[in-house]
Coordinates of C-alpha atoms and ligand atoms in Angstrom, one line a residue:
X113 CA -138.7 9.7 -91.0
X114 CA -137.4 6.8 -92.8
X115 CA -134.1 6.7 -90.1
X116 CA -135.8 5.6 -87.0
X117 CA -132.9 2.8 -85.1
X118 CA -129.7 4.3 -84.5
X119 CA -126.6 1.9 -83.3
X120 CA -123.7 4.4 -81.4
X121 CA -120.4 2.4 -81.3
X122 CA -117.7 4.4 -79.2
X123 CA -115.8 2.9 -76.1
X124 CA -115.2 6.4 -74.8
X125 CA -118.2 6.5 -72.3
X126 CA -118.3 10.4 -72.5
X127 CA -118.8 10.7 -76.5
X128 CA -120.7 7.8 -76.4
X129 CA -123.3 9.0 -74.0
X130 CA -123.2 12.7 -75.2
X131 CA -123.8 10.9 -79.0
X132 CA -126.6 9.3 -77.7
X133 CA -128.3 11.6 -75.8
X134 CA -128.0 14.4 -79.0
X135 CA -129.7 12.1 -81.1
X136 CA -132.5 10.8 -78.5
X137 CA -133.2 14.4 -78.1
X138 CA -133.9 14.3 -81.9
X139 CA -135.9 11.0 -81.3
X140 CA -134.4 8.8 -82.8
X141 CA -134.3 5.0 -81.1
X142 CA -130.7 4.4 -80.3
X143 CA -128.8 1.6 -78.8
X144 CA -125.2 3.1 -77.6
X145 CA -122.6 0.0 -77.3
X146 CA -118.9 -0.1 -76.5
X147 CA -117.4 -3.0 -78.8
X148 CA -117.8 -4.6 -81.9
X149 CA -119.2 -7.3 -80.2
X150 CA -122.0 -5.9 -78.5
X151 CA -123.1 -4.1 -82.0
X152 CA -123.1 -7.5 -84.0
X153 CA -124.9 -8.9 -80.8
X154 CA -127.5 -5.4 -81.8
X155 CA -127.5 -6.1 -85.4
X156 CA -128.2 -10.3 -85.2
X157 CA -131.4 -9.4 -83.2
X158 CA -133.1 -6.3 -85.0
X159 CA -132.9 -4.0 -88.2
X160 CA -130.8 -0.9 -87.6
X161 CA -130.9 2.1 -90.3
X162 CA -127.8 4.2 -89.1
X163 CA -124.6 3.2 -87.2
X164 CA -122.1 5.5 -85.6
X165 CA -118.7 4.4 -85.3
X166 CA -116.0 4.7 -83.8
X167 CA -113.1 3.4 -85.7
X168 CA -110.5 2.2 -82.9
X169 CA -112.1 0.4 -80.3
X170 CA -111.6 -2.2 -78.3
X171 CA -111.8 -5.4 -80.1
X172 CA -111.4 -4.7 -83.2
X173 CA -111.7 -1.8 -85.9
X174 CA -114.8 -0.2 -87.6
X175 CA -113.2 -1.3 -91.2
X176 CA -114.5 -5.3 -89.7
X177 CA -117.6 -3.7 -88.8
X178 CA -117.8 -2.4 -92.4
X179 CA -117.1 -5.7 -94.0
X180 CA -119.7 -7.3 -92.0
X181 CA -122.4 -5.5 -92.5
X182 CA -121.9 -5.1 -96.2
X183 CA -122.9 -9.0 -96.5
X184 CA -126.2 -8.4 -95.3
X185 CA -129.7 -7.3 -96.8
X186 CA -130.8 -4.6 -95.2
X187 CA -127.4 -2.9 -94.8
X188 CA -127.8 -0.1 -93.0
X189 CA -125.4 3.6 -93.1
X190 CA -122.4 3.8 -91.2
X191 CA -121.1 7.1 -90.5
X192 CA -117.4 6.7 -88.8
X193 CA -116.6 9.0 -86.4
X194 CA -113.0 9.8 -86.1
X195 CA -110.3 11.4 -84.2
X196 CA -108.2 14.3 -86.2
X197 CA -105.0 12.2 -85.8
X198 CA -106.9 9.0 -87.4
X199 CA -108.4 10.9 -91.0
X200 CA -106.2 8.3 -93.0
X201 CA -108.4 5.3 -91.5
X202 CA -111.3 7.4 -92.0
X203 CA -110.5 7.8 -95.7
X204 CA -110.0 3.8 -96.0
X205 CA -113.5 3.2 -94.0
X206 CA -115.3 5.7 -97.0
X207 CA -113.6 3.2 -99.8
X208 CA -115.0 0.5 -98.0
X209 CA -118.5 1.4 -98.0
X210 CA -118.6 4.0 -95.1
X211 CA -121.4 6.5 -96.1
X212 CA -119.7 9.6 -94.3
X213 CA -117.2 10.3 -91.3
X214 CA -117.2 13.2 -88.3
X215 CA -114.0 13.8 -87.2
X216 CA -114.2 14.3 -83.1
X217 CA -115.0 17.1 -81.6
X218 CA -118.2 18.2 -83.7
X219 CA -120.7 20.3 -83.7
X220 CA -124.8 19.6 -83.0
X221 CA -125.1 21.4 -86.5
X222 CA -122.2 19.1 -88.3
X223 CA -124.5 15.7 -86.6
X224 CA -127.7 17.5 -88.4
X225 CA -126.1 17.7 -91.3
X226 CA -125.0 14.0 -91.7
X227 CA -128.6 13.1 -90.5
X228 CA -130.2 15.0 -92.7
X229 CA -127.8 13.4 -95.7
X230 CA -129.1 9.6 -93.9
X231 CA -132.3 10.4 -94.1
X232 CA -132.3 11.5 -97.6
X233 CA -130.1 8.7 -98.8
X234 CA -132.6 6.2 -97.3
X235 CA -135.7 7.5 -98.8
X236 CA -134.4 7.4 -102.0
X237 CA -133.6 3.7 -101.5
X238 CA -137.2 3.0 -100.1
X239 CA -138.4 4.5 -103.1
X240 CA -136.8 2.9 -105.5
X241 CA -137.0 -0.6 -103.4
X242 CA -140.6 0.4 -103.7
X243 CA -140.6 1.4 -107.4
X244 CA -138.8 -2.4 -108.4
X245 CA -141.1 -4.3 -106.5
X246 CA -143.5 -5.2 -108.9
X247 CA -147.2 -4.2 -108.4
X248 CA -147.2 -5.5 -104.8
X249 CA -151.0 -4.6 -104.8
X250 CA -152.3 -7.2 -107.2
X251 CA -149.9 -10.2 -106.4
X252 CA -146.6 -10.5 -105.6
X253 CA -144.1 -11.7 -107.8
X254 CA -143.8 -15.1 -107.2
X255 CA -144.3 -17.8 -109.8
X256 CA -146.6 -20.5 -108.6
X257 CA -147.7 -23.6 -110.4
X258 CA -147.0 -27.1 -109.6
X259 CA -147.1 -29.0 -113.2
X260 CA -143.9 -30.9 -114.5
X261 CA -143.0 -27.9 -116.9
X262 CA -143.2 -25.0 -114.2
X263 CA -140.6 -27.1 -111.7
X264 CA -138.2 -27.6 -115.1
X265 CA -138.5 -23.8 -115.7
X266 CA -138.1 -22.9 -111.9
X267 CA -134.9 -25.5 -112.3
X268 CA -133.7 -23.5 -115.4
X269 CA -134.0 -20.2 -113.5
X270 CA -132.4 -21.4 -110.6
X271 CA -129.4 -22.3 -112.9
X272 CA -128.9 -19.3 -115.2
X273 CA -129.2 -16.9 -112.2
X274 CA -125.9 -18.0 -110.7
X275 CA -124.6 -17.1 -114.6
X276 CA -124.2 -13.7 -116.3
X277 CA -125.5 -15.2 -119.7
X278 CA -127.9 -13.3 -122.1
X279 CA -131.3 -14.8 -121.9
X280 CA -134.1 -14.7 -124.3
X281 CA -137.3 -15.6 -122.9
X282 CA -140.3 -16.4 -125.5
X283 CA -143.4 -17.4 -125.0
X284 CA -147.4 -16.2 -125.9
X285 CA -149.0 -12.9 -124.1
X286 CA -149.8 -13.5 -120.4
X287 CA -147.7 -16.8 -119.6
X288 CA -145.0 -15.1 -117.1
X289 CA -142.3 -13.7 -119.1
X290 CA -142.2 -10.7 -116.9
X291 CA -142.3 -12.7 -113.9
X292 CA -139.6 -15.3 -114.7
X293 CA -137.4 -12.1 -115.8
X294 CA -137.9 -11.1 -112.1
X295 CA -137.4 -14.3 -111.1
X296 CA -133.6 -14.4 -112.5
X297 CA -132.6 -11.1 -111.4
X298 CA -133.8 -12.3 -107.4
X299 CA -131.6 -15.0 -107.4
X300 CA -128.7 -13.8 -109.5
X301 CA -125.7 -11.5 -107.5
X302 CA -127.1 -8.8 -109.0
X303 CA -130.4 -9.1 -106.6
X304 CA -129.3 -5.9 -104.5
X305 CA -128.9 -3.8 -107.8
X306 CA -131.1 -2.3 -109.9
X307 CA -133.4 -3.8 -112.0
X308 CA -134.4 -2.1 -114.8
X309 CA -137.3 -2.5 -117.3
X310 CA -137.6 -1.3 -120.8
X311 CA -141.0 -1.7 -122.8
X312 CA -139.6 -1.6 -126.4
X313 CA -143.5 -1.4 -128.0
X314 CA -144.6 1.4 -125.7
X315 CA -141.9 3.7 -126.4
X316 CA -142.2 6.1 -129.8
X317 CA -139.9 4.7 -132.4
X318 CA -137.7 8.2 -132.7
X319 CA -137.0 8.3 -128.9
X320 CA -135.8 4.6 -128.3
X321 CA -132.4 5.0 -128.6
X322 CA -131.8 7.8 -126.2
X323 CA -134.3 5.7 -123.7
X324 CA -131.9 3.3 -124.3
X325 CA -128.4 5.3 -124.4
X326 CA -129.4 8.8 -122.7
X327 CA -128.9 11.6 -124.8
X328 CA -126.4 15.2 -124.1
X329 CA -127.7 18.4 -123.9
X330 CA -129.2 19.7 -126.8
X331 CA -128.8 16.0 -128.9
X332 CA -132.1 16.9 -130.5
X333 CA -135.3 19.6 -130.4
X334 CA -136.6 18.9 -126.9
X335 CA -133.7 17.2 -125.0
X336 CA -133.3 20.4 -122.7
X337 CA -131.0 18.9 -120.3
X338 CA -128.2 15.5 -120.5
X339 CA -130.1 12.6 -119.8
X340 CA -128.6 8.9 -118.2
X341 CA -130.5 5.9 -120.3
X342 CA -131.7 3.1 -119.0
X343 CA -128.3 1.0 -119.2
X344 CA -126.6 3.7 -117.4
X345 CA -129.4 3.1 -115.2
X346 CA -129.3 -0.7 -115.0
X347 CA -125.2 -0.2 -114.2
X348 CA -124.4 -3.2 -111.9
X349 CA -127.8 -4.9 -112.3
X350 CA -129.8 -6.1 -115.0
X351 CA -131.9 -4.7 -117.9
X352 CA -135.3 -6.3 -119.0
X353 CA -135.7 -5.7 -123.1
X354 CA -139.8 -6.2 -122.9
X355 CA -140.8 -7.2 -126.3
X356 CA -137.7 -6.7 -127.9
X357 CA -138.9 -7.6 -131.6
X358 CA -140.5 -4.3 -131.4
X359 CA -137.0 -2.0 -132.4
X360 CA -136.0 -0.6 -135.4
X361 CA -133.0 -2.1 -137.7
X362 CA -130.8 1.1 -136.9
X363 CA -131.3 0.6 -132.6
X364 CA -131.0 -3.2 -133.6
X365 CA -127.3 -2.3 -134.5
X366 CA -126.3 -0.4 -131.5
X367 CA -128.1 -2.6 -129.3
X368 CA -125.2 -5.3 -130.8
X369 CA -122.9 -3.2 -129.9
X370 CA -123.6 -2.8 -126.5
X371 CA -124.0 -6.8 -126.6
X372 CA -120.8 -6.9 -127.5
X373 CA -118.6 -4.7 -126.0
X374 CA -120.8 -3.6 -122.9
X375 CA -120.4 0.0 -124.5
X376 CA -122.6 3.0 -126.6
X377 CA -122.6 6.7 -126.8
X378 CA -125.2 9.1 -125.5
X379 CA -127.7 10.5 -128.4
X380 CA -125.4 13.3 -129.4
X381 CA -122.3 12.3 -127.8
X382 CA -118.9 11.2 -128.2
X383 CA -117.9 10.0 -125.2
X384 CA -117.8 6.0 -124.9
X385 CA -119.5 4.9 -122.0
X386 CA -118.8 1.2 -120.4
X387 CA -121.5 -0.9 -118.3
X388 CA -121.9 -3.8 -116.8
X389 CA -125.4 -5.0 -117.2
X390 CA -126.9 -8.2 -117.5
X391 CA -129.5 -8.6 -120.2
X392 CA -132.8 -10.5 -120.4
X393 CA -135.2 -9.8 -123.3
X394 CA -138.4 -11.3 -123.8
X395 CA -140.4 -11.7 -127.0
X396 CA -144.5 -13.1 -127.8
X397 CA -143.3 -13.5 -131.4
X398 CA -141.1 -15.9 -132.7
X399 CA -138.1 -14.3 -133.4
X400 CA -137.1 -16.8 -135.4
X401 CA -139.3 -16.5 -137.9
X402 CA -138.6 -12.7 -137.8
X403 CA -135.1 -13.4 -138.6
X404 CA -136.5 -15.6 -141.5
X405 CA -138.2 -12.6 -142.7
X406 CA -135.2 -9.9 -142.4
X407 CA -137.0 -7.9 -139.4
X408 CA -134.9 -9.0 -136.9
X409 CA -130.9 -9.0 -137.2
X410 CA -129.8 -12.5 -137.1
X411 CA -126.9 -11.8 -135.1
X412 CA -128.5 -9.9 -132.9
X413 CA -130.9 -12.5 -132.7
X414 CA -128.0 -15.0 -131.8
X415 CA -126.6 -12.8 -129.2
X416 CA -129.9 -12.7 -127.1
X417 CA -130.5 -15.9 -127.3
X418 CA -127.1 -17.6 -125.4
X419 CA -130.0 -19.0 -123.1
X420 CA -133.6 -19.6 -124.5
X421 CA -136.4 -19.9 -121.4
X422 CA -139.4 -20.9 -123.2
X423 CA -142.5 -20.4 -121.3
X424 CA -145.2 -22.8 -122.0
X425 CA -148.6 -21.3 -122.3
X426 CA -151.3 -22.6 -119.7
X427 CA -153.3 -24.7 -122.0
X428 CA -150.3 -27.0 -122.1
X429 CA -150.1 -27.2 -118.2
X430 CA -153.1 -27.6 -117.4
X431 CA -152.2 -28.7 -113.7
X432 CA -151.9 -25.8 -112.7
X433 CA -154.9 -24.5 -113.8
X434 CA -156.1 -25.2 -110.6
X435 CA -153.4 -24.7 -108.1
X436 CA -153.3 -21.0 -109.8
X437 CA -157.2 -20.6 -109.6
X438 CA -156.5 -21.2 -105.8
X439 CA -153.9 -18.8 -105.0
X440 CA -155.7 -16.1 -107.2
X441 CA -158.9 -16.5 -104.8
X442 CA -156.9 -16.5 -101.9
X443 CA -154.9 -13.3 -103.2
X444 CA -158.4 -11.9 -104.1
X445 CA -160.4 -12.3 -101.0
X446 CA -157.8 -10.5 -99.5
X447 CA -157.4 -7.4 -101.6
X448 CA -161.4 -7.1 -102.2
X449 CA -162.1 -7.7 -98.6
X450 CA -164.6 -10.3 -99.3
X451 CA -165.3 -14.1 -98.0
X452 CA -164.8 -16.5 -100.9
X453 CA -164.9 -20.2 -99.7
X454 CA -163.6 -21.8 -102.8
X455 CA -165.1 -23.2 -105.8
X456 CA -167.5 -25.7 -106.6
X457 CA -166.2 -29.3 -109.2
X458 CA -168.3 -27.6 -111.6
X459 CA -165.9 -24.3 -111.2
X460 CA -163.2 -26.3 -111.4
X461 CA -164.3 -28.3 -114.8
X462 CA -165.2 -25.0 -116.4
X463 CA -162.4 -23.9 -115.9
X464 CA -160.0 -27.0 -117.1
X465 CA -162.6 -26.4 -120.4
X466 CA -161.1 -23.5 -121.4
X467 CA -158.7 -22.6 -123.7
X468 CA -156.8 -19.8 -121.8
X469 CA -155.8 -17.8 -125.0
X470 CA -154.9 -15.0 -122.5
X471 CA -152.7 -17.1 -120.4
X472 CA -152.4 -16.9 -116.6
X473 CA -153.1 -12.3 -117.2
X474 CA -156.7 -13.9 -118.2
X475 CA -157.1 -16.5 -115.6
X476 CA -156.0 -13.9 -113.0
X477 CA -158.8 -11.6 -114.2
X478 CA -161.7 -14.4 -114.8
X479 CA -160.9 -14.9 -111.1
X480 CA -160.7 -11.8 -109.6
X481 CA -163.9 -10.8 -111.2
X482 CA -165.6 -14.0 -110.3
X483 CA -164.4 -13.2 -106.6
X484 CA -166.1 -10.1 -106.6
X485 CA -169.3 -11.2 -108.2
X486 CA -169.4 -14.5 -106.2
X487 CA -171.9 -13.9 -102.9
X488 CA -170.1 -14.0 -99.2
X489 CA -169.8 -17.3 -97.8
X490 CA -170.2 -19.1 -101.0
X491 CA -168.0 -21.3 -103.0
X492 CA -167.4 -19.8 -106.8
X493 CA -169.6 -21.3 -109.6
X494 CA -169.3 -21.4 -113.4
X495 CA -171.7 -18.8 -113.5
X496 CA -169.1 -16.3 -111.7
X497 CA -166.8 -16.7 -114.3
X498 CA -168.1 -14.9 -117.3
X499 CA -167.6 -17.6 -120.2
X500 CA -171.6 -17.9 -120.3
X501 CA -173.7 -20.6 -120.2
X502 CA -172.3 -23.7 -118.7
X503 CA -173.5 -26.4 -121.3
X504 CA -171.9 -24.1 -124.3
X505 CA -168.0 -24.7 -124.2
X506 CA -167.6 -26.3 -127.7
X507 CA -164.5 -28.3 -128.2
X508 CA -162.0 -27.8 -130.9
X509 CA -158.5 -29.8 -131.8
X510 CA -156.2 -26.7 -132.0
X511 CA -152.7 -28.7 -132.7
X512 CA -151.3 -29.5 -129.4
X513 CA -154.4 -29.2 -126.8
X514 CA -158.0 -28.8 -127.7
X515 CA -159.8 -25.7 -126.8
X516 CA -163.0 -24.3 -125.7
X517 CA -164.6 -21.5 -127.3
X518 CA -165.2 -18.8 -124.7
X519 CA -169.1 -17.7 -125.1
X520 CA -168.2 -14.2 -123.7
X521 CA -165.2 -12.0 -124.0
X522 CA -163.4 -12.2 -120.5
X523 CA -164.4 -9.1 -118.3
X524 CA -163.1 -5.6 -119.8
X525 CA -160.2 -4.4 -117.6
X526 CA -162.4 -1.2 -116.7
X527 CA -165.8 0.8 -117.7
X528 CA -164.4 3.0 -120.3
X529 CA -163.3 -0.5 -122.0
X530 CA -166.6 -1.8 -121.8
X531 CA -167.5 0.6 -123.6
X532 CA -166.1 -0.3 -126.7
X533 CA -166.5 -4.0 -126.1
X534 CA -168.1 -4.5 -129.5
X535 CA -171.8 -6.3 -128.6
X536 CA -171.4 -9.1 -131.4
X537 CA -173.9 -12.1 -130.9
X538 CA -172.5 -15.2 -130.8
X539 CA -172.8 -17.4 -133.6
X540 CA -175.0 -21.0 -133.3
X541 CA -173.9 -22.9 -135.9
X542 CA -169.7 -23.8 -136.2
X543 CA -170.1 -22.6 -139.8
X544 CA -170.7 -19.2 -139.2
X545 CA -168.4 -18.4 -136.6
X546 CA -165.9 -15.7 -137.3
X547 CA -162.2 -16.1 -137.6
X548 CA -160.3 -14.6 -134.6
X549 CA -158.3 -11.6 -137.1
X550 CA -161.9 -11.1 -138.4
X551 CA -163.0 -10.3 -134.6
X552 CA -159.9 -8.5 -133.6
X553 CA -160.1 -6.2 -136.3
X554 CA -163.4 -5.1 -136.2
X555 CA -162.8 -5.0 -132.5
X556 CA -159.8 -2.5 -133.4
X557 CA -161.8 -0.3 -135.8
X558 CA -164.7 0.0 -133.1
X559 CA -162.1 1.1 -130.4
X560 CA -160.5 3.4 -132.6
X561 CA -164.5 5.1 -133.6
X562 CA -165.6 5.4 -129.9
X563 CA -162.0 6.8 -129.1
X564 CA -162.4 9.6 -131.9
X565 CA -159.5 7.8 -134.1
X566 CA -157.2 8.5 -131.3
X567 CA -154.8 5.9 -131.3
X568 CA -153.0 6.4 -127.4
X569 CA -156.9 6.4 -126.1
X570 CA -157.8 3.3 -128.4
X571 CA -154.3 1.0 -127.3
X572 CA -154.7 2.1 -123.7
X573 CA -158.0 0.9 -123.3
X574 CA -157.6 -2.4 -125.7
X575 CA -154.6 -3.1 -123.9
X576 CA -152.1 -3.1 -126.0
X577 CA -148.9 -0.6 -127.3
X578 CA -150.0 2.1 -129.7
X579 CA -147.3 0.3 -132.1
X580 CA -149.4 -2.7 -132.1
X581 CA -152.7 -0.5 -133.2
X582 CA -150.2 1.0 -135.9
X583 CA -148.8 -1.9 -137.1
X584 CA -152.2 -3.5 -137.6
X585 CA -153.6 -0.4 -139.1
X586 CA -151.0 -0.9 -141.3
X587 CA -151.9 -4.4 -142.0
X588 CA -155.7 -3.2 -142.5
X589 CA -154.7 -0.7 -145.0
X590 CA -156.5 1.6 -143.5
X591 CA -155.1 5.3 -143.1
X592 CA -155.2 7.3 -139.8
X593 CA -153.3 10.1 -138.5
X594 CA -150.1 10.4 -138.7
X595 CA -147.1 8.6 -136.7
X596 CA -145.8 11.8 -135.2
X597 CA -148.4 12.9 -133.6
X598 CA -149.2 9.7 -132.4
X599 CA -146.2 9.3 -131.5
X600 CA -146.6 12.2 -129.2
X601 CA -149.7 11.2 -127.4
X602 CA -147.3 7.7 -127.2
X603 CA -144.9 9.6 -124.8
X604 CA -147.1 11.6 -122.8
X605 CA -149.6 8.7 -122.3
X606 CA -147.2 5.9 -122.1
X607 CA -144.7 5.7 -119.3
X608 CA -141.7 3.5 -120.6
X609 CA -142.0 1.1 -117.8
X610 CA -146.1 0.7 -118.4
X611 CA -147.0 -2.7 -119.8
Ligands
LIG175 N1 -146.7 -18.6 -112.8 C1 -147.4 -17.5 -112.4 N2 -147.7 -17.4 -111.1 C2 -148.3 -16.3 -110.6 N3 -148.7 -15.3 -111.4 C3 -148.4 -15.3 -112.7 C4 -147.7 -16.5 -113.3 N4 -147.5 -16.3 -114.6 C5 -148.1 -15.1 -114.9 N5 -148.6 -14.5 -113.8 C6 -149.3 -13.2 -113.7 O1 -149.9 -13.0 -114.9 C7 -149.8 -11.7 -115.4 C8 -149.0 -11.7 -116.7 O2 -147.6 -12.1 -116.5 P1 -146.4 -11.4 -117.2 O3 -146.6 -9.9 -117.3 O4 -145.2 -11.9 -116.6 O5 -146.7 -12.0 -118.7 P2 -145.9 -11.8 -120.0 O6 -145.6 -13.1 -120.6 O7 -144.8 -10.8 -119.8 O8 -147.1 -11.1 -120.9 P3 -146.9 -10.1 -122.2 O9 -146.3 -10.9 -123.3 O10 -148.4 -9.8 -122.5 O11 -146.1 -9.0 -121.7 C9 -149.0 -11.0 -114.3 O12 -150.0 -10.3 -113.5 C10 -148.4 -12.1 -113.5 O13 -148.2 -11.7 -112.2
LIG176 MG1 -144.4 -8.9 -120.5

């Protein structure tokens, strides 16, 4: 029952104990008070999830009670219960937030049916409170880090919360764009409404734009019933654009528009629909440059970009390397169940060593696998960590940090990916050492054979969108099936919010 604490506010002592003793007998907890007074006294010591009220009473009138409560986090319902002569103040109570009203004398089937609209009300707002908090099994959504550049981008979020600016976070695969997006919505006024993701590469080129808009009845073959998009969705709160370079010249211009005027149509129809969103979009290409090479819309481009967050990838903060490494084996031990100590200076150097290509995603994962290969009681060691044998990190100058080359691949999110982990040997001498596109796309190809050329498989297991595999099938010249059907297994095997 997601209703448990029920506050009854009524100075009549008869109601009030007849109100109470109905919804005891339907075991709820309840708490029956005769001011205003008393129930703020209730409500500053305890989370309530329904209130009854009366609306003349004593000191004051339920409207206060009303205004109160809306102010705090975990508002819970108020049903006003009226006298026939008072229906007017009812009526005022409902525009201010009331979720329903009884008018006095009512029946025991009347109070079920209120209850029973309470308790459906609330479990659809624990499931979507559920549904936003991000993946509360593998780590929260803080962002931690200590270094100079993390406390100037906490600073920077901090600042354009309190805004309702456009903000266009860049920054490579695996440094926190999601997170920082989070980040802004928490703090910004919006925090209590919805926030609402969009991954622009999962979703199948020809069924963008209604994700985005919603479509009418009948818009196109398959779109059985009206459908709200995800701005409709986001109404009040704010939308996440995840990997926003990924859309097509002809959504390009109505997302404009919608940048513009806060308006669009539905796929297939007419009627102009107004929003008030706010709108983060992130990006691990530089937009710039595809401006520069006509993919993107320039002004488009200039109209996500009122605030640039740039997220610095981890080689170039390396202090928090560590701090990270830390919290990750703390968050680990718990969810494995397991007793980690730490890890050893030698852990600690290995991992300063390396180049992080993957970010803080790969650290994460070096870790967690470490913490469940490292023995009970133990502090981690190099060996834990999968880049292979300790002496081998080789250093390169790679512009702005130098880099380690990782011996191993980091470990393979599950078995099935293992199983196409190609088993290359690793070179010995610097002269024969592949280049990176070299090793991704043989890596690519060999996904693609063990998946049977199916593309959805292949990108779900490497990790990636199935535009991504197109895209660089494209680049490959190599011919595979077509986009449609692909495009199929796209929307049956990727959900829109899946990274
Ligand atoms: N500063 C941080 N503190 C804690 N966890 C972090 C931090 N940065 C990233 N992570 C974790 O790393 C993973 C990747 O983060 P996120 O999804 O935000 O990256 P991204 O930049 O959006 O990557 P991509 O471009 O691949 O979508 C997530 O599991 C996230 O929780
Ligand atoms: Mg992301």
């Amino acid at each position: 029952m997601p209703i448990e604490k029920i506050i009854v506010l009524e100075d009549d002592l008869v109601l009030r104990k007849h109100l109470e003793q109905q919804l005891r007998a339907r075991r709820y907890d309840v708490a029956a008070v005769p001011t205003l007074a008393a129930a703020y006294e209730l409500l500053s010591k305890d989370n309530w999830d329904l209130i009854f009220a009366d609306v003349q009473l004593p000191d004051g009138e339920g409207t206060d009670l009303l205004q109160q409560i809306q102010q705090r986090p975990d508002r819970p319902l108020v049903v006003i219960v009226t006298g026939f002569g008072s229906v007017e103040s009812a009526v005022s109570c409902m525009r201010n937030g009331a979720f329903d009203y009884l008018i006095k004398p009512f029946s025991s089937e009347q109070l079920s049916i209120t209850l029973q609209k309470a308790e459906d009300l609330t479990r659809l707002i624990r499931v979507n409170d559920y549904l936003n908090k991000d993946r509360a099994d593998d780590g929260g959504s803080e962002l931690m880090g200590r270094s100079p550049a993390m406390e100037q981008l906490r600073s920077l979020i901090r600042k354009v919360a309190r805004t309702q600016a456009t903000v266009l976070i860049q920054g490579e695969s695996g440094t926190g764009k999601e997170l920082v997006s989070r980040a802004i919505h928490r703090e910004s006024p919006r925090a209590n409404a919805p926030f609402i993701k969009v991954n622009c590469a999962a979703i199948p080129e020809n069924l963008i734009e209604s994700e985005f808009f919603g479509h009418e009845k009948g818009a196109f073959t398959g779109a059985l019933n009206k459908r709200e998009g995800r701005f409709e969705l986001a109404h009040g709160g704010t939308i996440l654009l995840d990997e926003i370079s990924e859309i097509s010249p002809q959504v390009q211009a109505k997302l404009l528009r919608v940048l513009q005027e806060r308006e669009f149509e539905r796929v297939g129809g007419n009627r102009t629909l107004k929003v008030d969103v706010r709108v983060i979009a992130t990006t691990n290409r530089n937009l710039e440059e595809s401006v520069a090479r006509k993919e993107f819309r320039q002004d488009l481009f200039f109209r996500l970009n009122v605030v640039p967050i740039h997220v610095p990838p981890l080689r170039q903060r390396r202090d928090d390397i560590v701090v990270l490494s830390t919290q990750f084996i703390q968050r680990f031990v718990r969810k494995h169940g397991v007793n980690v100590t730490g890890m050893s200076t030698a852990c600690k150097e290995s991992l300063l060593s390396h180049g992080w290509p993957g970010n803080v995603r790969e650290l994460q994962n070096v870790i967690e696998r470490a913490v469940i290969l490292c023995p009970d009681g133990q502090d981690l060691q190099p060996t834990h960590l999968g880049f292979g044998p300790p002496a081998a990190p080789m250093a390169v100058p790679v512009g702005e940090a130098s880099r380690s080359i990782p011996v191993a691949p980091a470990a393979p999110a599950s078995a099935a990916a293992a199983a196409v982990a190609p088993a290359a040997p690793l070179p010995a001498s610097a002269d024969s050492i592949q280049s990176l596109a070299d090793l991704e796309r043989a890596h690519i190809l060999h996904a693609l054979e063990v998946c049977d050329g199916n593309r959805t498989k292949a990108a779900r297991h490497l990790g990636v969108s199935i535009r991504t595999i197109r895209n660089k099938l494209h680049e490959y010249g190599v011919a595979g099936r077509d986009d449609e059907a692909a495009a199929a297994d796209g929307a049956s095997g990727s959900s829109a919010g899946a990274a």
